[in-house]
XYZ file of C-alpha atoms in Angstrom:
245
model
C 6.589 80.552 -34.550
C 10.354 81.269 -34.668
C 12.249 78.641 -36.539
C 16.254 77.897 -36.455
C 17.073 77.743 -39.892
C 20.740 77.030 -39.844
C 24.047 77.727 -37.768
C 26.731 79.877 -37.450
C 30.069 78.930 -39.445
C 33.540 79.056 -37.804
C 37.158 78.063 -38.754
C 40.623 77.862 -37.668
C 42.819 80.981 -38.234
C 46.487 81.502 -37.439
C 47.937 84.304 -35.203
C 48.391 86.650 -37.858
C 45.752 85.440 -40.466
C 43.079 87.429 -42.263
C 39.833 86.905 -40.869
C 37.298 87.057 -43.122
C 33.437 87.504 -42.172
C 31.765 84.095 -41.297
C 28.242 83.027 -41.958
C 25.724 84.108 -39.147
C 22.643 81.694 -38.253
C 19.304 82.812 -39.307
C 15.971 82.787 -37.728
C 12.843 82.133 -39.914
C 9.343 81.928 -39.426
C 6.927 79.072 -39.451
C 3.348 79.575 -40.160
C 0.982 76.774 -38.681
C -2.371 77.094 -40.383
C -5.273 76.511 -37.856
C -8.357 74.034 -39.140
C -11.776 73.738 -38.077
C -13.389 70.538 -36.561
C -17.075 70.715 -36.548
C -20.026 68.400 -35.006
C -23.696 68.850 -35.362
C -26.569 67.004 -33.492
C -29.946 67.357 -32.320
C -32.544 66.062 -29.901
C -35.940 67.076 -29.114
C -36.854 69.476 -26.212
C -39.026 66.643 -24.558
C -36.329 64.112 -24.859
C -33.977 66.702 -22.845
C -36.860 67.631 -20.501
C -37.957 63.898 -19.649
C -34.835 61.852 -19.838
C -33.849 60.081 -16.755
C -30.111 60.954 -17.899
C -28.604 63.888 -18.714
C -28.731 63.647 -22.398
C -26.750 67.034 -23.356
C -23.934 66.366 -20.893
C -23.995 62.797 -22.490
C -24.088 64.170 -26.136
C -21.511 66.661 -25.251
C -19.110 63.853 -24.009
C -19.283 61.872 -26.963
C -18.603 64.851 -29.281
C -15.597 65.802 -27.444
C -14.548 62.164 -27.639
C -14.721 62.163 -31.328
C -13.180 65.641 -31.701
C -10.113 64.288 -29.880
C -10.048 61.044 -31.779
C -10.020 62.840 -35.324
C -7.520 65.080 -34.071
C -5.130 62.269 -33.023
C -5.538 60.375 -36.540
C -4.970 63.987 -38.366
C -1.463 64.490 -36.382
C -0.461 61.017 -37.699
C -1.452 60.929 -41.024
C -3.369 64.323 -41.735
C -2.768 65.419 -45.119
C -2.381 69.259 -44.348
C -5.416 70.542 -46.754
C -7.982 71.419 -44.135
C -6.772 69.399 -41.617
C -3.107 69.372 -39.825
C -0.426 67.747 -41.286
C 0.649 64.636 -39.800
C 4.133 63.398 -38.828
C 3.737 60.504 -41.453
C 2.631 62.472 -44.138
C 6.204 64.035 -45.458
C 8.908 62.617 -47.947
C 11.156 60.222 -46.357
C 14.537 59.465 -47.649
C 17.091 56.763 -46.543
C 19.446 59.850 -46.762
C 17.644 63.201 -46.440
C 19.452 66.090 -48.065
C 16.292 68.315 -48.433
C 14.359 70.251 -46.038
C 11.374 68.623 -45.171
C 12.437 65.041 -45.488
C 12.109 62.649 -42.555
C 15.083 60.040 -41.833
C 13.586 56.650 -43.129
C 15.021 53.294 -41.795
C 13.808 49.848 -43.587
C 12.723 47.036 -41.530
C 14.985 44.696 -43.060
C 12.394 42.297 -44.270
C 9.464 42.986 -46.921
C 6.333 42.212 -44.915
C 7.726 42.138 -41.220
C 9.329 44.006 -38.487
C 12.777 43.087 -37.109
C 15.133 43.573 -34.277
C 17.844 44.890 -36.634
C 15.458 47.278 -37.907
C 14.648 48.686 -34.631
C 18.038 49.244 -33.840
C 18.960 51.037 -36.666
C 16.037 53.163 -35.986
C 16.887 53.517 -32.536
C 20.689 54.880 -33.517
C 19.335 56.773 -36.444
C 18.044 59.739 -34.304
C 20.731 62.368 -33.215
C 21.568 62.328 -29.562
C 20.244 65.711 -28.618
C 17.024 63.859 -29.085
C 17.493 60.879 -27.511
C 16.876 61.842 -23.655
C 13.231 62.340 -24.396
C 12.649 60.000 -26.918
C 9.472 57.636 -27.258
C 8.482 54.782 -29.509
C 5.110 55.386 -31.433
C 3.284 51.988 -32.558
C -0.242 50.791 -32.649
C -1.055 47.682 -29.996
C -0.768 44.948 -32.890
C 2.956 46.175 -33.623
C 3.830 46.143 -30.049
C 2.619 42.581 -30.182
C 4.828 41.717 -33.181
C 7.973 43.136 -31.294
C 7.216 41.170 -28.323
C 7.444 38.210 -30.479
C 10.688 38.516 -31.960
C 13.272 35.631 -31.502
C 16.609 34.864 -31.759
C 18.409 32.246 -33.571
C 18.278 30.102 -30.461
C 14.328 30.793 -30.104
C 14.501 33.036 -27.359
C 12.373 36.172 -27.094
C 14.438 38.984 -27.641
C 12.464 41.629 -25.733
C 10.369 41.030 -22.757
C 7.969 43.694 -21.639
C 6.805 43.909 -17.782
C 4.027 41.660 -17.056
C 2.847 43.274 -13.826
C 0.442 45.921 -13.756
C 1.569 49.411 -14.099
C 4.832 48.227 -15.329
C 5.929 50.648 -18.072
C 6.872 49.060 -21.537
C 10.452 50.401 -22.431
C 12.031 49.159 -25.568
C 15.833 49.779 -25.890
C 15.373 51.884 -22.788
C 12.706 54.199 -24.090
C 9.002 54.296 -23.353
C 6.487 52.941 -25.806
C 3.703 54.997 -26.650
C 0.410 52.880 -28.129
C -0.881 54.737 -30.970
C -3.806 53.147 -32.619
C -3.579 55.416 -35.464
C 0.039 54.488 -36.609
C -0.348 51.744 -39.361
C -0.110 48.232 -39.071
C 2.825 45.982 -39.778
C 2.475 45.519 -43.583
C 4.405 45.819 -46.684
C 5.112 49.486 -47.469
C 3.804 50.974 -44.231
C 5.324 53.562 -41.921
C 4.908 51.255 -38.798
C 6.823 52.890 -36.337
C 8.052 56.309 -35.451
C 10.931 57.176 -32.969
C 11.998 60.452 -31.419
C 11.343 63.319 -29.401
C 7.856 64.348 -30.570
C 7.737 67.392 -28.240
C 10.734 69.103 -30.358
C 9.686 67.209 -33.581
C 5.662 68.266 -33.760
C 3.880 71.300 -32.751
C 0.138 71.652 -32.195
C -1.771 74.807 -32.021
C -5.465 74.818 -30.382
C -6.960 78.012 -30.656
C -10.013 77.910 -27.746
C -10.840 74.395 -27.419
C -14.234 73.195 -28.122
C -16.946 75.637 -28.440
C -20.549 74.200 -27.832
C -23.470 76.471 -29.325
C -26.795 75.339 -27.988
C -29.667 76.429 -30.607
C -33.248 75.585 -29.836
C -35.080 78.062 -32.457
C -33.633 77.034 -35.873
C -35.379 73.690 -36.278
C -38.127 73.458 -33.753
C -39.183 71.318 -32.069
C -35.343 70.090 -31.923
C -32.391 71.704 -30.093
C -29.355 71.859 -31.954
C -25.911 71.125 -30.755
C -23.277 72.603 -32.616
C -19.702 72.290 -31.629
C -16.427 73.463 -32.998
C -12.702 73.303 -32.466
C -9.857 74.942 -34.181
C -6.420 73.058 -34.136
C -3.542 72.785 -36.349
C -0.226 70.740 -35.885
C 2.935 70.537 -38.223
C 6.621 69.094 -37.832
C 8.677 71.732 -36.911
C 12.216 69.840 -36.360
C 12.630 67.080 -39.027
C 15.866 65.747 -37.324
C 13.825 65.059 -34.101
C 12.439 61.772 -35.268
C 12.720 58.928 -37.823
C 10.328 56.655 -39.097
C 10.532 52.645 -39.637
C 9.263 51.309 -43.140
C 8.241 47.846 -43.707
C 10.654 46.997 -46.437
C 13.662 44.929 -47.373
């Protein structure tokens, strides 16, 4: 995919001043590798024929669900070796200077999430990415945020208690992602940003299911594959919160 590498240069000049050539913006190319997920299950032909339920349909649904959950985990913490590289798998820095580094904000406590840390995380993301930004955290982290109190013992954040009320924090929606790490010392427990801009997912053909009744008779093999890839394509579009003093 095309990648915007840098920006154009410009400068002030007097009416008769010499005008040297300025640096032009460059477009690069980013390659996102596509990796293969597979599953292989089997059932006897008699079971498929005689069962009162649609075993083949049930098995297909279970495989599809497992593949989806395996993908989700890789998009968060994948290593990039034989699988997508996740948003938490890149080097982080309090002051990013190198391409490929993600902005890190410390929570302000060695073991806990704090109100100050969340606010610093919010303001660490650049303005162009705020409009579509979201919080990513697991459900237990949402609970930890809801229990934060000020010096008077009052809750600093109160999510909606009615069914269907969106959970917004500092005006931005929370997406519960159980694959995010828990609140614990050294963990990257929260991510915030515009992930549509930050992360690109590549799906080749969806799930392909091969039904094989011949190889291991009397069993029928169900061989499922999916080719997918993912990578961060804009490191400025999100930041992460580390549980650290």
